[in-house]
CSV table of C-alpha atoms in Angstrom, one decimal:
chain,number,residue,atom,x,y,z
N,1,MET,CA,17.4,-2.4,29.0
N,2,LYS,CA,16.2,-1.8,25.5
N,3,PRO,CA,13.2,0.5,25.0
N,4,TYR,CA,10.1,-1.6,24.2
N,5,ILE,CA,8.2,0.1,21.4
N,6,GLY,CA,4.8,-0.9,19.9
N,7,VAL,CA,4.1,-0.4,16.1
N,8,LEU,CA,0.5,-0.4,15.2
N,9,ALA,CA,0.2,-3.2,12.7
N,10,LEU,CA,-3.3,-3.2,11.3
N,11,GLN,CA,-2.3,-1.9,7.9
N,12,GLY,CA,0.4,0.1,6.2
N,13,GLY,CA,4.2,0.6,6.4
N,14,VAL,CA,4.7,-1.5,9.5
N,15,SER,CA,7.9,-3.5,8.8
N,16,GLU,CA,9.8,-0.4,7.8
N,17,HIS,CA,9.2,1.2,11.2
N,18,VAL,CA,10.1,-2.1,13.0
N,19,ASP,CA,13.4,-2.3,11.1
N,20,MET,CA,14.2,1.4,11.9
N,21,LEU,CA,13.4,1.0,15.6
N,22,LYS,CA,15.5,-2.1,15.9
N,23,ALA,CA,18.3,-0.2,14.1
N,24,VAL,CA,18.2,2.4,16.9
N,25,GLY,CA,18.4,-0.2,19.6
N,26,CYS,CA,14.7,-0.9,20.5
N,27,ASP,CA,12.7,-4.1,21.1
N,28,THR,CA,9.4,-3.9,19.2
N,29,VAL,CA,6.0,-5.5,19.2
N,30,GLU,CA,3.4,-5.4,16.4
N,31,VAL,CA,0.1,-4.1,17.8
N,32,ARG,CA,-3.1,-5.7,16.5
N,33,ARG,CA,-5.0,-6.3,19.8
N,34,PRO,CA,-5.4,-4.2,23.0
N,35,GLU,CA,-3.2,-6.7,24.9
N,36,ASP,CA,-0.3,-6.0,22.6
N,37,LEU,CA,0.0,-2.6,24.2
N,38,ASN,CA,0.9,-4.0,27.6
N,39,GLY,CA,4.3,-2.7,28.8
N,40,ILE,CA,5.2,-0.6,25.8
N,41,ALA,CA,7.3,2.6,26.5
N,42,GLY,CA,6.2,4.2,23.2
N,43,LEU,CA,3.9,3.7,20.2
N,44,VAL,CA,4.4,4.3,16.5
N,45,MET,CA,1.4,4.7,14.2
N,46,PRO,CA,2.6,4.1,10.6
N,47,GLY,CA,1.5,5.4,7.3
N,48,GLY,CA,-1.2,3.6,5.4
N,49,GLU,CA,-4.8,4.7,4.5
N,50,SER,CA,-6.3,6.7,7.4
N,51,THR,CA,-9.9,5.8,6.4
N,52,ALA,CA,-9.1,2.1,6.6
N,53,LEU,CA,-7.0,2.4,9.7
N,54,ILE,CA,-9.6,4.3,11.8
N,55,LYS,CA,-12.2,1.6,11.0
N,56,LEU,CA,-9.8,-1.2,12.0
N,57,LEU,CA,-8.9,0.7,15.2
N,58,VAL,CA,-12.5,0.8,16.1
N,59,ARG,CA,-13.2,-2.7,15.0
N,60,TRP,CA,-10.4,-4.3,17.1
N,61,ASN,CA,-11.2,-2.2,20.2
N,62,LEU,CA,-7.9,-0.2,20.1
N,63,VAL,CA,-9.3,3.4,20.4
N,64,ALA,CA,-9.9,3.5,24.2
N,65,PRO,CA,-6.7,1.7,25.1
N,66,ILE,CA,-4.6,4.0,23.0
N,67,ARG,CA,-6.3,7.1,24.4
N,68,THR,CA,-5.6,5.8,27.9
N,69,LEU,CA,-2.0,5.1,27.0
N,70,ALA,CA,-1.6,8.7,25.8
N,71,GLY,CA,-3.2,10.0,29.0
N,72,THR,CA,-0.6,8.3,31.1
N,73,GLY,CA,2.1,10.2,29.1
N,74,ILE,CA,3.4,7.3,26.9
N,75,PRO,CA,4.8,9.0,23.8
N,76,ILE,CA,3.0,8.3,20.5
N,77,TRP,CA,4.4,9.2,17.1
N,78,GLY,CA,2.2,9.1,13.9
N,79,THR,CA,3.7,9.3,10.5
N,80,CYS,CA,1.5,10.4,7.5
N,81,ALA,CA,-1.8,8.5,8.0
N,82,GLY,CA,-0.7,7.9,11.6
N,83,SER,CA,-0.5,11.7,12.1
N,84,ILE,CA,-4.0,12.1,10.7
N,85,LEU,CA,-5.3,9.5,13.1
N,86,LEU,CA,-3.9,11.4,16.1
N,87,SER,CA,-5.2,14.9,15.0
N,88,SER,CA,-8.2,16.5,16.5
N,89,GLU,CA,-9.6,17.7,13.2
N,90,ILE,CA,-9.4,16.2,9.7
N,91,SER,CA,-10.0,18.0,6.4
N,92,GLU,CA,-9.2,17.0,2.8
N,93,ARG,CA,-7.9,18.9,-0.2
N,94,GLU,CA,-10.9,18.3,-2.6
N,95,HIS,CA,-13.6,16.5,-0.6
N,96,ARG,CA,-15.7,17.4,2.4
N,97,VAL,CA,-14.9,14.6,4.9
N,98,ASP,CA,-16.4,13.6,8.2
N,99,GLN,CA,-13.7,11.3,9.4
N,100,PRO,CA,-13.4,10.2,13.1
N,101,SER,CA,-9.9,10.2,14.7
N,102,LEU,CA,-8.3,9.5,18.1
N,103,GLU,CA,-8.2,13.3,18.8
N,104,LEU,CA,-5.0,13.2,20.8
N,105,ALA,CA,-3.3,16.3,19.4
N,106,PRO,CA,-4.7,19.8,18.8
N,107,VAL,CA,-4.0,19.8,15.1
N,108,ARG,CA,-6.0,19.9,11.9
N,109,ALA,CA,-4.6,17.4,9.4
N,110,ASP,CA,-5.4,18.4,5.8
N,111,ARG,CA,-5.4,15.1,3.9
N,112,ASN,CA,-3.8,14.8,0.5
N,113,SER,CA,-2.8,18.4,0.9
N,114,PHE,CA,-0.2,18.5,-1.9
N,115,GLY,CA,-2.5,16.6,-4.3
N,116,ARG,CA,-2.8,13.1,-5.7
N,117,GLN,CA,0.1,10.6,-6.1
N,118,VAL,CA,1.6,12.5,-9.1
N,119,ALA,CA,2.3,15.3,-6.5
N,120,SER,CA,4.1,13.0,-4.1
N,121,PHE,CA,7.7,14.2,-3.7
N,122,GLN,CA,11.1,14.1,-1.9
N,123,GLU,CA,12.6,17.2,-0.4
N,124,ASP,CA,15.3,17.7,2.2
N,125,LEU,CA,14.0,19.2,5.5
N,126,ILE,CA,15.5,21.3,8.2
N,127,ILE,CA,14.4,19.6,11.4
N,128,LYS,CA,14.8,21.3,14.8
N,129,GLY,CA,17.3,19.2,16.8
N,130,LEU,CA,19.1,17.7,13.8
N,131,GLU,CA,22.3,19.3,12.6
N,132,GLU,CA,22.2,18.2,8.9
N,133,PRO,CA,19.1,18.3,6.5
N,134,PHE,CA,16.9,15.1,6.6
N,135,PRO,CA,15.6,13.4,3.4
N,136,GLY,CA,11.8,14.0,3.5
N,137,VAL,CA,9.6,11.5,1.7
N,138,PHE,CA,6.0,12.8,1.1
N,139,ILE,CA,3.4,10.4,-0.2
N,140,ARG,CA,-0.1,11.8,-0.7
N,141,ALA,CA,0.9,13.6,2.4
N,142,PRO,CA,-1.2,15.8,4.8
N,143,LEU,CA,-0.2,19.2,6.0
N,144,LEU,CA,-0.5,19.8,9.7
N,145,PHE,CA,-2.2,23.0,11.1
N,146,PRO,CA,-1.4,23.3,14.9
N,147,LEU,CA,-4.5,24.6,16.7
N,148,SER,CA,-2.6,25.4,20.0
N,149,ASN,CA,0.2,27.7,20.8
N,150,SER,CA,1.8,25.1,23.0
N,151,SER,CA,2.7,22.9,20.0
N,152,GLU,CA,6.3,22.8,19.1
N,153,ILE,CA,6.9,23.0,15.3
N,154,LEU,CA,9.9,20.8,14.3
N,155,SER,CA,9.8,21.2,10.6
N,156,SER,CA,8.0,23.0,7.7
N,157,VAL,CA,8.0,23.1,3.9
N,158,SER,CA,7.0,26.2,1.9
N,159,GLU,CA,3.3,25.2,2.2
N,160,GLY,CA,3.2,24.7,5.9
N,161,VAL,CA,4.0,22.5,8.9
N,162,VAL,CA,5.1,18.9,8.4
N,163,PHE,CA,6.5,17.9,11.8
N,164,VAL,CA,5.0,19.0,15.1
N,165,LYS,CA,5.2,17.9,18.8
N,166,CYS,CA,2.2,18.3,21.0
N,167,GLY,CA,3.4,17.2,24.5
N,168,ASN,CA,3.9,13.4,24.2
N,169,ILE,CA,2.2,13.2,20.8
N,170,TRP,CA,4.5,13.6,17.7
N,171,LEU,CA,3.1,14.1,14.2
N,172,SER,CA,5.1,13.9,11.0
N,173,SER,CA,3.4,14.1,7.6
N,174,PHE,CA,6.5,12.5,5.9
N,175,HIS,CA,8.0,9.0,6.1
N,176,PRO,CA,11.4,8.7,7.8
N,177,GLU,CA,10.9,4.9,7.8
N,178,LEU,CA,11.2,4.9,4.0
N,179,THR,CA,14.8,6.3,4.2
N,180,ASP,CA,18.0,4.7,5.5
N,181,ASP,CA,18.5,7.7,7.8
N,182,THR,CA,17.6,6.7,11.4
N,183,ARG,CA,18.0,10.1,13.0
N,184,VAL,CA,14.3,11.0,13.5
N,185,HIS,CA,13.6,7.5,15.0
N,186,ALA,CA,16.7,8.0,17.3
N,187,MET,CA,15.4,11.5,18.2
N,188,PHE,CA,11.9,10.2,19.1
N,189,ILE,CA,13.4,7.4,21.3
N,190,ARG,CA,16.0,9.7,22.9
N,191,ASP,CA,13.7,12.8,23.6
N,192,ALA,CA,10.2,11.3,24.0
N,193,VAL,CA,10.8,7.7,25.3
N,194,ILE,CA,14.0,7.9,27.3
N,195,GLY,CA,13.9,11.6,28.1
N,196,SER,CA,10.3,11.6,29.4
E,1,MET,CA,16.4,28.2,2.8
E,2,SER,CA,14.7,25.7,0.6
E,3,PHE,CA,15.7,22.6,-1.1
E,4,ILE,CA,15.0,21.0,-4.5
E,5,ARG,CA,11.7,19.1,-4.7
E,6,ASP,CA,11.7,15.8,-6.8
E,7,ASP,CA,8.4,14.2,-7.8
E,8,GLY,CA,7.7,10.8,-9.4
E,9,THR,CA,10.8,9.2,-7.9
E,10,TRP,CA,11.3,5.5,-7.4
E,11,LYS,CA,11.1,6.2,-3.6
E,12,VAL,CA,7.7,7.8,-3.8
E,13,LYS,CA,6.4,5.2,-6.2
E,14,THR,CA,7.4,2.2,-4.3
E,15,GLY,CA,6.7,4.0,-1.0
E,16,HIS,CA,3.1,4.5,-2.0
E,17,ALA,CA,2.8,0.7,-2.7
E,18,ARG,CA,4.3,0.0,0.7
E,19,MET,CA,1.6,2.1,2.4
E,20,LEU,CA,-1.0,-0.2,0.8
E,21,LYS,CA,0.4,-3.3,2.6
E,22,GLY,CA,-2.0,-5.3,4.8
E,23,GLY,CA,-4.8,-3.7,2.8
E,24,VAL,CA,-7.5,-4.7,0.3
E,25,ILE,CA,-7.8,-3.0,-3.1
E,26,MET,CA,-11.3,-3.5,-4.6
E,27,ASP,CA,-12.5,-3.4,-8.3
E,28,VAL,CA,-15.4,-1.0,-8.7
E,29,VAL,CA,-17.3,0.1,-11.8
E,30,ASN,CA,-19.0,3.2,-10.6
E,31,ALA,CA,-19.0,5.9,-7.8
E,32,GLU,CA,-21.6,4.1,-5.7
E,33,GLN,CA,-19.4,0.9,-5.6
E,34,ALA,CA,-16.4,3.0,-4.8
E,35,LYS,CA,-18.2,4.5,-1.8
E,36,ILE,CA,-19.2,1.1,-0.6
E,37,ALA,CA,-15.5,0.0,-0.9
E,38,GLU,CA,-14.2,3.0,1.0
E,39,GLU,CA,-16.8,2.6,3.7
E,40,ALA,CA,-15.8,-1.1,4.1
E,41,GLY,CA,-12.1,-0.1,4.6
E,42,ALA,CA,-10.5,-0.6,1.2
E,43,VAL,CA,-7.1,1.0,0.9
E,44,ALA,CA,-7.7,1.8,-2.7
E,45,VAL,CA,-10.2,1.2,-5.5
E,46,MET,CA,-9.5,0.0,-9.0
E,47,ALA,CA,-11.8,1.8,-11.5
E,48,LEU,CA,-12.8,-0.3,-14.4
E,49,GLU,CA,-15.6,-0.6,-17.0
E,50,ARG,CA,-16.5,-4.2,-16.3
E,51,VAL,CA,-15.3,-6.5,-13.6
E,52,PRO,CA,-13.3,-9.5,-14.9
E,53,ALA,CA,-16.2,-11.9,-14.5
E,54,ASP,CA,-18.3,-9.8,-16.9
E,55,ILE,CA,-15.4,-9.4,-19.3
E,56,ARG,CA,-15.0,-13.1,-19.4
E,57,VAL,CA,-18.7,-13.7,-20.1
E,58,GLN,CA,-19.3,-10.9,-22.5
E,59,GLY,CA,-16.1,-11.1,-24.4
E,60,GLY,CA,-15.0,-8.5,-26.9
E,61,VAL,CA,-12.1,-6.1,-26.6
E,62,ALA,CA,-11.6,-4.9,-23.0
E,63,ARG,CA,-10.0,-1.4,-22.9
E,64,MET,CA,-9.1,1.4,-20.5
E,65,SER,CA,-12.1,2.9,-18.7
E,66,ASP,CA,-14.0,6.0,-19.8
E,67,PRO,CA,-12.3,9.1,-18.2
E,68,ASP,CA,-15.7,10.4,-17.1
E,69,MET,CA,-16.3,7.3,-15.1
E,70,ILE,CA,-12.8,7.6,-13.6
E,71,LYS,CA,-13.4,11.3,-12.7
E,72,GLY,CA,-16.7,10.3,-11.1
E,73,ILE,CA,-14.9,7.8,-8.8
E,74,GLN,CA,-12.2,10.3,-8.0
E,75,ALA,CA,-14.8,12.7,-6.9
E,76,ALA,CA,-16.6,10.1,-4.8
E,77,VAL,CA,-13.8,8.9,-2.6
E,78,THR,CA,-10.6,10.2,-0.8
E,79,ILE,CA,-8.6,6.9,-1.0
E,80,PRO,CA,-6.3,6.2,-3.9
E,81,VAL,CA,-7.9,5.5,-7.3
E,82,MET,CA,-6.2,3.0,-9.6
E,83,ALA,CA,-7.1,2.2,-13.2
E,84,LYS,CA,-6.0,-0.4,-15.8
E,85,CYS,CA,-4.3,0.1,-19.1
E,86,ARG,CA,-3.8,-2.6,-21.7
E,87,ILE,CA,-0.5,-4.4,-21.7
E,88,GLY,CA,1.9,-2.3,-23.9
E,89,HIS,CA,-0.7,0.5,-24.5
E,90,PHE,CA,1.4,3.4,-23.5
E,91,ALA,CA,-1.1,6.0,-24.8
E,92,GLU,CA,-3.7,4.7,-22.4
E,93,ALA,CA,-1.1,4.9,-19.7
E,94,GLN,CA,-0.4,8.5,-20.7
E,95,VAL,CA,-4.2,9.3,-20.5
E,96,LEU,CA,-4.4,7.7,-17.1
E,97,GLN,CA,-1.5,9.8,-15.9
E,98,ALA,CA,-3.1,13.0,-17.3
E,99,LEU,CA,-6.2,12.1,-15.2
E,100,GLU,CA,-4.0,11.9,-12.1
E,101,ILE,CA,-4.8,8.3,-11.4
E,102,ASP,CA,-2.8,7.2,-8.3
E,103,PHE,CA,-1.6,3.9,-9.6
E,104,ILE,CA,-1.8,2.2,-13.1
E,105,ASP,CA,-2.4,-1.5,-13.4
E,106,GLU,CA,-0.9,-2.7,-16.7
E,107,SER,CA,-3.3,-5.6,-16.8
E,108,GLU,CA,-3.8,-8.9,-18.5
E,109,VAL,CA,-7.5,-8.6,-17.6
E,110,LEU,CA,-7.8,-6.1,-20.5
E,111,THR,CA,-7.1,-7.2,-24.1
E,112,PRO,CA,-3.3,-6.8,-24.7
E,113,ALA,CA,-2.3,-4.0,-27.2
E,114,ASP,CA,1.2,-5.3,-27.7
E,115,GLU,CA,2.2,-8.9,-27.7
E,116,ALA,CA,5.9,-8.3,-27.4
E,117,ASN,CA,6.4,-5.2,-25.3
E,118,HIS,CA,5.1,-3.8,-22.0
E,119,VAL,CA,4.9,-0.1,-21.2
E,120,ASN,CA,8.2,1.6,-20.3
E,121,LYS,CA,7.1,2.5,-16.8
E,122,TRP,CA,10.2,4.6,-16.0
E,123,ASP,CA,8.6,7.3,-18.3
E,124,TYR,CA,5.8,8.0,-15.8
E,125,LYS,CA,5.4,9.9,-12.5
E,126,VAL,CA,2.5,7.6,-11.7
E,127,PRO,CA,3.5,4.2,-10.2
E,128,PHE,CA,2.6,0.9,-12.0
E,129,VAL,CA,1.6,-2.5,-10.7
E,130,CYS,CA,2.0,-5.5,-13.0
E,131,GLY,CA,1.0,-9.2,-12.8
E,132,ALA,CA,3.5,-12.0,-12.7
E,133,THR,CA,3.1,-15.8,-12.7
E,134,VAL,CA,6.8,-16.6,-12.0
E,135,LEU,CA,9.8,-14.8,-10.5
E,136,GLU,CA,11.5,-14.0,-13.8
E,137,GLU,CA,8.4,-12.3,-15.1
E,138,ALA,CA,8.2,-10.2,-11.9
E,139,LEU,CA,11.9,-9.2,-12.3
E,140,ARG,CA,11.3,-8.2,-15.9
E,141,ARG,CA,8.4,-6.0,-15.0
E,142,ILE,CA,10.4,-4.4,-12.2
E,143,ALA,CA,13.3,-3.7,-14.6
E,144,GLU,CA,10.7,-1.9,-16.8
E,145,GLY,CA,9.8,0.3,-13.8
E,146,ALA,CA,6.9,-1.5,-12.1
E,147,ALA,CA,6.7,-0.3,-8.4
E,148,MET,CA,4.5,-3.1,-7.3
E,149,ILE,CA,3.9,-6.7,-8.3
E,150,ARG,CA,0.8,-8.9,-8.0
E,151,THR,CA,0.0,-12.5,-8.8
E,152,LYS,CA,-2.0,-12.8,-12.0
E,153,GLY,CA,-4.3,-15.5,-10.7
E,154,GLU,CA,-7.2,-16.2,-13.1
E,155,ALA,CA,-9.3,-13.1,-12.8
E,156,GLY,CA,-13.1,-13.3,-12.8
E,157,THR,CA,-13.3,-17.0,-11.8
E,158,GLY,CA,-13.7,-16.8,-8.0
E,159,ASN,CA,-11.2,-19.6,-8.0
E,160,VAL,CA,-8.0,-18.9,-6.0
E,161,VAL,CA,-6.0,-21.9,-7.3
E,162,GLU,CA,-4.0,-19.9,-10.0
E,163,ALA,CA,-3.2,-17.1,-7.5
E,164,VAL,CA,-1.8,-19.7,-5.1
E,165,ARG,CA,0.2,-21.3,-7.9
E,166,HIS,CA,1.8,-17.9,-8.9
E,167,ALA,CA,2.4,-17.0,-5.2
E,168,ARG,CA,4.1,-20.3,-4.4
E,169,SER,CA,6.1,-20.2,-7.6
E,170,VAL,CA,7.4,-16.6,-7.1
E,171,LEU,CA,8.1,-17.1,-3.4
E,172,GLY,CA,9.6,-20.6,-3.9
E,173,GLU,CA,12.0,-19.3,-6.6
E,174,ILE,CA,13.0,-16.4,-4.3
E,175,ARG,CA,14.0,-19.0,-1.6
E,176,LYS,CA,15.9,-21.0,-4.2
E,177,LEU,CA,17.8,-17.9,-5.4
E,178,GLN,CA,18.7,-17.1,-1.8
E,179,ALA,CA,20.3,-20.4,-1.4
E,180,THR,CA,22.1,-20.3,-4.8
E,181,PRO,CA,25.9,-19.8,-4.6
E,182,PHE,CA,27.0,-16.3,-5.8
E,183,GLU,CA,29.0,-17.5,-8.7
E,184,GLU,CA,25.9,-19.2,-10.2
E,185,LEU,CA,23.8,-16.0,-10.2
E,186,MET,CA,24.9,-14.8,-13.7
E,187,SER,CA,24.0,-18.2,-15.1
E,188,CYS,CA,20.6,-18.0,-13.3
E,189,ALA,CA,20.0,-14.5,-14.8
E,190,LYS,CA,20.8,-15.9,-18.3
E,191,VAL,CA,18.5,-18.8,-18.0
E,192,MET,CA,15.7,-16.8,-16.4
E,193,GLY,CA,15.9,-14.0,-18.9
E,194,ALA,CA,15.9,-11.5,-16.0
E,195,PRO,CA,18.4,-8.6,-15.2
E,196,TYR,CA,21.4,-9.7,-13.3
E,197,GLU,CA,21.2,-6.8,-10.8
E,198,LEU,CA,17.7,-7.8,-9.8
E,199,VAL,CA,18.7,-11.5,-9.5
E,200,LYS,CA,21.5,-10.4,-7.2
E,201,TYR,CA,19.2,-8.2,-5.2
E,202,VAL,CA,16.8,-11.2,-4.6
E,203,HIS,CA,19.8,-13.4,-3.7
E,204,GLU,CA,21.0,-10.9,-1.1
E,205,ASN,CA,17.7,-9.8,0.3
E,206,GLY,CA,15.4,-12.8,0.0
E,207,LYS,CA,12.6,-10.7,-1.3
E,208,LEU,CA,11.5,-8.5,-4.3
E,209,PRO,CA,12.6,-4.8,-4.1
E,210,VAL,CA,8.8,-3.9,-4.3
E,211,VAL,CA,5.7,-5.2,-2.6
E,212,ASN,CA,4.0,-8.3,-3.9
E,213,PHE,CA,0.2,-8.5,-3.7
E,214,ALA,CA,-2.3,-11.3,-4.3
E,215,ALA,CA,-4.8,-11.0,-7.2
E,216,GLY,CA,-7.1,-13.1,-9.3
E,217,GLY,CA,-9.9,-15.3,-7.9
E,218,ILE,CA,-10.0,-14.2,-4.3
E,219,ALA,CA,-13.6,-14.4,-3.2
E,220,THR,CA,-13.8,-15.1,0.6
E,221,PRO,CA,-12.1,-13.9,3.8
E,222,ALA,CA,-10.4,-17.3,4.0
E,223,ASP,CA,-9.0,-16.9,0.5
E,224,ALA,CA,-7.5,-13.6,1.6
E,225,SER,CA,-6.1,-15.1,4.8
E,226,LEU,CA,-4.6,-18.0,2.7
E,227,MET,CA,-2.8,-15.5,0.4
E,228,MET,CA,-1.5,-13.4,3.3
E,229,GLN,CA,-0.2,-16.5,5.2
E,230,LEU,CA,1.6,-17.6,2.0
E,231,GLY,CA,3.6,-14.4,2.4
E,232,LEU,CA,2.0,-11.8,0.2
E,233,ASP,CA,1.8,-8.2,1.3
E,234,GLY,CA,-1.9,-7.4,0.6
E,235,VAL,CA,-4.9,-8.4,-1.6
E,236,PHE,CA,-6.7,-7.2,-4.7
E,237,VAL,CA,-10.3,-8.4,-4.9
E,238,GLY,CA,-12.0,-8.1,-8.3
E,239,SER,CA,-15.3,-9.7,-9.1
E,240,GLY,CA,-15.4,-11.4,-5.7
E,241,ILE,CA,-17.1,-8.5,-3.9
E,242,PHE,CA,-19.5,-6.9,-6.3
E,243,LYS,CA,-20.5,-10.3,-7.9
E,244,SER,CA,-21.5,-11.6,-4.5
E,245,GLY,CA,-24.9,-11.5,-2.8
E,246,ASN,CA,-24.0,-8.8,-0.2
E,247,PRO,CA,-21.0,-6.7,-1.4
E,248,ALA,CA,-20.9,-4.2,1.6
E,249,VAL,CA,-20.8,-7.0,4.2
E,250,ARG,CA,-18.3,-9.2,2.2
E,251,ALA,CA,-16.0,-6.3,1.5
E,252,LYS,CA,-15.8,-5.4,5.2
E,253,ALA,CA,-15.3,-9.0,6.1
E,254,ILE,CA,-12.3,-9.4,3.7
E,255,VAL,CA,-10.7,-6.2,5.1
E,256,GLU,CA,-11.1,-7.4,8.6
E,257,ALA,CA,-9.7,-10.8,7.6
E,258,VAL,CA,-6.6,-9.3,6.1
E,259,SER,CA,-5.9,-7.2,9.2
E,260,GLN,CA,-5.9,-10.3,11.4
E,261,PHE,CA,-5.0,-12.9,8.8
E,262,ASP,CA,-3.2,-15.3,11.0
E,263,LYS,CA,-6.0,-15.6,13.6
E,264,PRO,CA,-8.4,-18.4,12.5
E,265,GLU,CA,-11.0,-17.5,15.2
E,266,VAL,CA,-11.2,-14.0,13.6
E,267,ILE,CA,-11.5,-15.4,10.1
E,268,ALA,CA,-14.3,-17.8,11.4
E,269,ARG,CA,-16.2,-14.9,12.9
E,270,VAL,CA,-16.0,-12.6,9.9
E,271,SER,CA,-16.8,-15.4,7.5
E,272,ALA,CA,-20.2,-16.0,9.0
E,273,GLY,CA,-23.4,-14.7,7.4
E,274,LEU,CA,-21.9,-13.2,4.3
E,275,GLY,CA,-24.6,-14.4,1.9
E,276,GLU,CA,-23.8,-16.0,-1.5
E,277,ALA,CA,-20.2,-15.9,-2.7
E,278,MET,CA,-19.7,-15.3,-6.4
E,279,VAL,CA,-20.3,-18.4,-8.5
E,280,GLY,CA,-16.9,-19.9,-9.3
E,281,ILE,CA,-15.4,-21.3,-12.5
E,282,ASN,CA,-13.1,-24.3,-12.6
E,283,ILE,CA,-9.9,-23.4,-14.4
E,284,SER,CA,-10.0,-26.7,-16.4
E,285,ASP,CA,-13.3,-25.5,-17.9
E,286,ILE,CA,-11.6,-22.4,-19.4
E,287,PRO,CA,-10.1,-22.9,-22.9
E,288,ALA,CA,-6.3,-22.2,-22.9
E,289,ASN,CA,-6.7,-19.3,-25.3
E,290,GLU,CA,-9.1,-17.6,-22.9
E,291,LYS,CA,-6.8,-17.7,-19.9
E,292,MET,CA,-5.9,-14.2,-18.9
E,293,ALA,CA,-2.8,-15.3,-17.0
E,294,ASN,CA,-1.2,-16.3,-20.3
E,295,ARG,CA,-1.2,-12.7,-21.5
E,296,GLY,CA,2.1,-10.9,-21.1
E,297,TRP,CA,5.4,-12.8,-20.5
C-alpha cells in the first residue's frame, strides 16, 4: 500500500510538495480542515508566510488536531515557514516578534536569518544519510537553533543549522520541493513514515 | 567543505513567488496600514504613495514611492515588502533594489516612463512581477525576466470585470496552445510576438513557468474566490481594502476567503458584516486614454 501523506494546503508551496511526494510513491491529501488529517501516515507543512499560516491554522481549527497527531508519533516535516510553525521559539533578524507556533520541536527558528530576498541563495548541502551533495534552495530562510541535545542535526551551512530531526518532527529551512531532486522526500518517507 | 553560494538566481526569484501562492498581497501607504495588513494575514504588502483609486481621482504623474516611506514599512513588518516602479524606469528599479525591496512590481498603475521598452529584469537580484492582459504579453514579460505574472485588471475601480477578462484570456490561450499541434508552434510564436521557447513550454506544460496572480478591481471575499476558482494562484488587493469602511475586518475576510476559496459556505460566513465596500467605477465610464491596463504591451 502507498503511504498516505497530508500536505498542509492553507497557503504556500503546496503543489510542489504534492508532486514530489507522488514522485516518491505516495498518495497525498491537501489539508485545509481537521477532517483532512484522518488516516494520514505523515504530514508535510510547506513554505509560505509563517505569520499568515499560523493565523489560518488557528482560524480553521487545525492547531489542536496537528498537536494530537504529533503526540501519537505521526511524522511531521516542515520546510522553511513550515519549520518555523513547528519550532518552540521564534525570533527574527531585525524585528522583535511575538509570534505563536505549534511548539512541537525544541528549536528556536530565527526568521529571515540570512536577510531579505536579495540574500536568498542556492548552495549545495552535505546531508546526513545522503551520499551526494543536495541542491539547497534558501528563500528568506530561517536558521534553526536546536534547544535540546537529543536533536539530530542533518545539515548545516557556515552560519548554522538548516536541517534537524527532533524525534518524529523534521525541520528544514530550505526547499527540496523546488528542486527536481527527490532524495530528501524519499528519505522522510523511508526513515520517518515507513521506518517508524 | 563548503560549496559556492549563488544569489539572485531564477530559482530563488520564482521560488519566492511560489511561496506567496494561496495568499493575499495588500497595497499599503504607511506603516500603520502595513501592520493592519500583516495582522490580517497578508503574505506581503505593496508599499506605494497613493492607492490606485486616489491616483485615478487626483491624476498627475504617479512615481516610485519615497524611500523613507518604504523604510518605515520595512521596519514595521516582517513579511515581504514589495514596491512599484514605472514601466521601463530602470533607475527606479535600481533604487528599489538598493533599498532591498523583496519584489518589484513594474506597474501600469504608475505613469509609464518608457512607451517602447520594459525593464531588463535579468539585471536584478530582486524578482519582478509584471501585469499581462493576454498570454503573449505574459510571455514577453517572462522573457524579460519577470518571475511572477499578474492580471492587470483595471486598478482603483473596485470592479473585477477586467481582471476576469485578463484571467480568462491568458488561461484560455494556454489551453489552446496545449491543444495546438507541435508543428504549428513556431507559427504561433511568430503571430503572438512571443519567444518560441516559452510558447513551447506552455504547449508542453499547460501553464506558465511562473505563478500567475489576480490583480485589479478585487474588492470582496467573493471577488477573491472567483479569481482563485478561475485558476489563478493568489490575489493582490489594492484600493479594495483601505478604501473600504472597515479595512482590518475586510482584509482578514479576504485572506480567509482565499485559503478556502472553493467552499461557498466559508465565503458566505466571512462576507457577512464587513461594512461598506469601496465605491466602484464602471469601466465604460473611464475614457480609453485613462485606462491603466492599456499601458505596456
